[in-house]
Coordinates of C-alpha atoms in Angstrom, one line a residue:
X1 CA 0.0 0.0 0.0
X2 CA 2.9 2.3 0.9
X3 CA 4.5 1.6 -2.5
X4 CA 1.3 2.4 -4.3
X5 CA 0.9 5.6 -2.4
X6 CA 4.5 6.6 -3.0
X7 CA 4.1 5.8 -6.7
X8 CA 0.9 7.9 -6.9
X9 CA 2.7 10.9 -5.2
X10 CA 5.6 10.6 -7.6
X11 CA 3.2 10.6 -10.6
X12 CA 1.4 13.6 -9.2
X13 CA 4.7 15.5 -8.8
X14 CA 5.7 14.7 -12.4
X15 CA 2.3 15.8 -13.8
X16 CA 2.4 19.0 -11.8
X17 CA 5.9 19.8 -13.1
X18 CA 4.8 19.1 -16.7
X19 CA 1.7 21.3 -16.2
X20 CA 3.8 24.2 -14.9
X21 CA 6.3 23.8 -17.8
X22 CA 3.4 23.8 -20.3
X23 CA 1.9 26.9 -18.8
X24 CA 5.3 28.6 -18.8
X25 CA 5.8 27.6 -22.4
X26 CA 2.4 28.9 -23.4
X27 CA 3.2 32.2 -21.7
X28 CA 6.5 32.6 -23.5
X29 CA 4.8 31.6 -26.8
X30 CA 2.1 34.2 -26.2
X31 CA 4.6 36.9 -25.5
X32 CA 6.6 36.0 -28.6
X33 CA 3.4 36.0 -30.6
X34 CA 2.4 39.4 -29.2
X35 CA 5.8 40.8 -30.0
X36 CA 5.6 39.5 -33.5
X37 CA 2.1 40.9 -34.1
X38 CA 2.8 44.2 -32.3
X39 CA 1.2 47.0 -34.3
X40 CA 3.5 49.7 -35.7
X41 CA 3.4 53.0 -33.9
X42 CA 1.8 56.0 -35.6
X43 CA 5.2 57.4 -36.4
X44 CA 6.4 54.1 -37.9
X45 CA 3.3 53.8 -40.0
X46 CA 3.6 57.3 -41.4
X47 CA 7.4 57.2 -41.8
X48 CA 7.2 54.0 -43.8
X49 CA 4.4 55.3 -46.0
X50 CA 6.4 58.5 -46.7
X51 CA 9.5 56.4 -47.5
X52 CA 7.5 54.2 -49.9
X53 CA 5.9 57.2 -51.6
X54 CA 9.2 59.1 -52.1
X55 CA 10.8 55.9 -53.6
X56 CA 7.9 55.0 -55.8
X57 CA 8.6 54.3 -59.4
X58 CA 5.5 56.1 -60.5
X59 CA 2.6 58.3 -59.3
X60 CA -0.5 60.1 -60.4
X61 CA -1.1 63.1 -58.2
X62 CA -3.1 66.3 -57.9
X63 CA -1.1 69.2 -56.5
X64 CA -2.8 72.3 -55.1
X65 CA -0.9 75.4 -53.9
X66 CA -2.1 78.7 -52.5
X67 CA -0.1 81.7 -51.4
X68 CA -1.8 84.7 -49.9
X69 CA 0.3 87.8 -49.6
X70 CA -0.3 90.9 -47.5
X71 CA 2.4 93.4 -48.5
X72 CA 1.8 96.3 -46.1
X73 CA -1.9 96.2 -46.8
X74 CA -1.7 95.3 -50.5
X75 CA -3.2 91.8 -50.8
X76 CA -2.8 89.2 -53.5
X77 CA -3.2 85.5 -54.2
X78 CA -1.3 83.1 -56.3
X79 CA -2.4 79.5 -56.8
X80 CA -1.9 76.4 -58.9
X81 CA -4.0 73.3 -59.5
X82 CA -2.0 70.7 -61.4
X83 CA -2.3 67.0 -62.1
X84 CA 1.1 65.3 -62.6
X85 CA 1.6 61.8 -63.9
X86 CA 5.1 60.4 -63.7
X87 CA 6.4 56.9 -64.7
X88 CA 9.8 55.1 -64.9
X89 CA 11.2 57.1 -62.0
X90 CA 13.5 54.2 -61.2
X91 CA 15.2 54.6 -64.6
X92 CA 17.4 57.2 -66.2
X93 CA 14.6 58.1 -68.6
X94 CA 11.5 59.0 -66.5
X95 CA 8.5 60.4 -68.3
X96 CA 6.0 62.9 -66.9
X97 CA 3.0 65.0 -67.9
X98 CA 1.7 68.0 -66.0
X99 CA -1.7 69.5 -66.8
X100 CA -3.5 72.3 -64.9
X101 CA -4.0 76.0 -64.3
X102 CA -2.0 78.7 -62.5
X103 CA -3.1 82.1 -61.3
X104 CA -0.3 84.6 -60.9
X105 CA -1.0 88.2 -60.0
X106 CA -4.6 87.8 -61.2
X107 CA -3.6 86.2 -64.6
X108 CA -4.7 82.7 -65.3
X109 CA -2.6 80.5 -67.5
X110 CA -2.9 76.9 -68.6
X111 CA -0.2 74.4 -67.9
X112 CA 0.5 71.5 -70.3
X113 CA 4.0 70.3 -70.0
X114 CA 5.6 67.0 -71.0
X115 CA 8.9 65.4 -70.2
X116 CA 10.3 62.5 -72.3
X117 CA 13.4 61.7 -70.2
X118 CA 15.5 64.3 -71.9
X119 CA 13.3 67.2 -73.3
X120 CA 10.8 69.4 -71.7
X121 CA 7.9 70.3 -74.0
X122 CA 5.7 73.3 -73.1
X123 CA 3.5 76.1 -74.5
X124 CA 0.3 76.3 -76.4
X125 CA -1.0 76.8 -79.9
X126 CA -1.8 80.5 -79.2
X127 CA 1.5 81.5 -77.7
X128 CA 3.7 78.9 -79.4
X129 CA 5.1 75.5 -78.4
X130 CA 8.7 75.0 -77.3
X131 CA 11.1 72.4 -76.1
X132 CA 14.3 72.5 -74.2
X133 CA 16.7 69.9 -72.8
X134 CA 16.7 69.5 -69.0
X135 CA 16.8 67.0 -66.2
X136 CA 13.8 65.5 -64.6
X137 CA 14.6 67.4 -61.4
X138 CA 14.7 70.7 -63.3
X139 CA 11.4 69.8 -65.0
X140 CA 9.7 68.9 -61.7
X141 CA 10.9 72.1 -60.1
X142 CA 9.4 74.1 -62.9
X143 CA 6.0 72.5 -62.9
X144 CA 5.7 71.4 -59.3
X145 CA 6.1 67.9 -57.8
X146 CA 5.0 65.9 -54.8
X147 CA 8.5 65.8 -53.3
X148 CA 8.4 69.5 -52.7
X149 CA 5.5 68.9 -50.3
X150 CA 6.0 65.3 -49.0
X151 CA 9.1 65.0 -46.9
X152 CA 10.5 62.7 -44.2
X153 CA 9.3 63.8 -40.8
X154 CA 11.3 63.6 -37.5
X155 CA 10.0 61.2 -34.8
X156 CA 10.1 64.0 -32.3
X157 CA 7.3 65.8 -34.2
X158 CA 4.9 63.0 -33.3
X159 CA 5.0 63.8 -29.6
X160 CA 1.9 66.0 -30.0
X161 CA 0.3 64.1 -32.9
X162 CA -3.4 63.7 -33.2
X163 CA -4.3 60.5 -35.1
X164 CA -7.6 59.3 -36.5
X165 CA -8.6 56.0 -38.1
X166 CA -10.9 56.7 -41.0
X167 CA -13.9 54.6 -42.2
X168 CA -12.0 53.5 -45.3
X169 CA -9.1 52.1 -43.2
X170 CA -6.8 55.0 -43.8
X171 CA -5.0 56.8 -41.0
X172 CA -4.9 60.6 -40.7
X173 CA -2.3 62.3 -38.5
X174 CA -2.2 66.0 -37.7
X175 CA 1.0 67.5 -36.5
X176 CA 1.9 71.0 -35.3
X177 CA 5.4 72.3 -36.1
X178 CA 7.3 75.2 -34.5
X179 CA 9.3 77.8 -36.5
X180 CA 12.6 75.9 -36.4
X181 CA 10.9 72.7 -37.7
X182 CA 9.1 74.3 -40.5
X183 CA 12.1 76.3 -41.6
X184 CA 14.2 73.1 -41.5
X185 CA 11.8 70.8 -43.3
X186 CA 10.7 73.4 -45.9
X187 CA 13.7 75.8 -46.0
X188 CA 13.6 76.0 -49.9
X189 CA 9.9 76.7 -49.9
X190 CA 10.1 79.4 -47.2
X191 CA 13.1 81.0 -48.8
X192 CA 11.4 81.1 -52.2
X193 CA 8.4 82.8 -50.7
X194 CA 10.2 85.5 -48.8
X195 CA 13.2 85.9 -51.2
X196 CA 12.0 89.2 -52.8
X197 CA 11.9 90.9 -49.4
X198 CA 14.8 89.4 -47.4
X199 CA 16.6 87.1 -49.7
X200 CA 17.9 83.9 -48.1
X201 CA 18.2 85.3 -44.6
X202 CA 15.4 83.5 -42.7
X203 CA 16.5 85.2 -39.4
X204 CA 14.4 88.1 -40.6
X205 CA 11.4 85.9 -40.9
X206 CA 9.0 84.7 -38.2
X207 CA 7.3 81.4 -39.3
X208 CA 4.3 80.3 -37.3
X209 CA 1.1 78.2 -37.4
X210 CA 2.9 75.3 -38.9
X211 CA 0.6 72.4 -39.5
X212 CA 1.2 69.1 -41.3
X213 CA -1.7 66.7 -42.0
X214 CA -0.8 63.3 -43.5
X215 CA -3.2 60.5 -44.5
X216 CA -1.7 57.1 -45.3
X217 CA -3.3 54.0 -46.7
X218 CA -2.0 50.7 -48.0
X219 CA 1.6 51.6 -47.2
X220 CA 1.6 54.9 -49.2
X221 CA 0.7 58.5 -48.6
X222 CA -2.8 59.2 -49.7
X223 CA -2.8 62.9 -48.9
X224 CA -0.3 65.3 -47.5
X225 CA -1.0 68.9 -46.5
X226 CA 1.4 71.5 -45.1
X227 CA 0.5 75.1 -44.2
X228 CA 2.3 77.9 -42.3
X229 CA 2.5 81.7 -42.1
X230 CA 5.7 83.7 -42.6
X231 CA 5.9 87.3 -41.4
X232 CA 8.6 89.9 -41.9
X233 CA 8.4 93.1 -39.8
X234 CA 10.4 96.2 -40.0
X235 CA 9.2 99.0 -37.7
X236 CA 5.5 99.6 -38.6
X237 CA 5.8 97.8 -41.9
X238 CA 4.8 94.1 -42.1
X239 CA 4.6 91.5 -44.9
X240 CA 2.6 88.4 -44.3
X241 CA 2.7 85.2 -46.4
X242 CA 0.0 82.6 -45.8
X243 CA 1.1 79.4 -47.6
X244 CA -1.0 76.2 -48.0
X245 CA 0.2 73.3 -50.2
X246 CA -1.3 69.8 -50.7
X247 CA -0.8 66.7 -52.7
X248 CA -3.4 64.0 -53.2
X249 CA -2.3 60.7 -54.7
X250 CA -4.7 59.1 -57.1
X251 CA -2.2 56.2 -57.3
X252 CA 1.3 55.6 -56.3
X253 CA 3.7 52.9 -57.2
X254 CA 1.4 51.4 -59.7
X255 CA 1.7 51.2 -63.5
X256 CA 0.9 54.5 -65.1
X257 CA 0.7 55.5 -68.8
X258 CA 2.1 58.9 -69.6
X259 CA 0.7 60.0 -72.9
X260 CA 2.8 62.5 -74.9
X261 CA 1.1 65.5 -76.6
X262 CA 0.6 65.3 -80.4
X263 CA 3.0 66.9 -82.9
X264 CA 6.1 67.0 -80.7
X265 CA 8.2 67.4 -83.9
X266 CA 6.6 70.8 -84.3
X267 CA 7.9 72.2 -81.0
X268 CA 10.5 75.0 -81.4
X269 CA 13.8 74.2 -79.8
X270 CA 15.1 76.7 -77.2
X271 CA 18.6 76.8 -75.7
X272 CA 17.3 77.6 -72.2
X273 CA 14.3 78.8 -70.3

């Protein structure tokens, strides 16, 4: 009887040890699983989408820009509404087509510009059609491009982020940026805006109300908006620039057909523009 009792106790101890080991194993497995399935942070999600977008081989995007100027009480607005299609950006012969409208100092002009990897084609039937050799970077700077708006963002900027999950599954993040951040991320944009008044010396400029709103979906940027106000004050004189730029991607990273305008052979060659 004692042998049976001892054997039963031994079996009970072994079973208890196995149970504890199994429970411990499940816990470790659960923790590993949780670590593996851990959701990316808002910053990581947005940063990856921006990286994918900036490295995309193609895009179809609508770009809207608006600059309101108050020059010592004299007010004006300049704006642009342009659709840009670009393909083969991962090659040395990218193609692009920009179509839209610009309003400069109250004058509205149509924009229809094509790039074939080496030549920029522009103009219209009324004022003449022209072509000139340039790089894609030069073409993009002339007509506008998403990269002038979409830029990599520092993680520190997300400390005050407001994020919202939308009904379509996309994620919208709103960020506020101080003067130093805006002038660092968008130095070229700010400089171009204030250049006529103070050149490249941004110490004369106060940049405020910096806001960046990014919507991401399926690993890419869906919409990106940036706005800020730049002020230059000298005594009682003040110049204010209210800038708002946005890009909305119709598609990004997918196959896109860029259709060239007709009669390219009839474009007049220019040495420079």
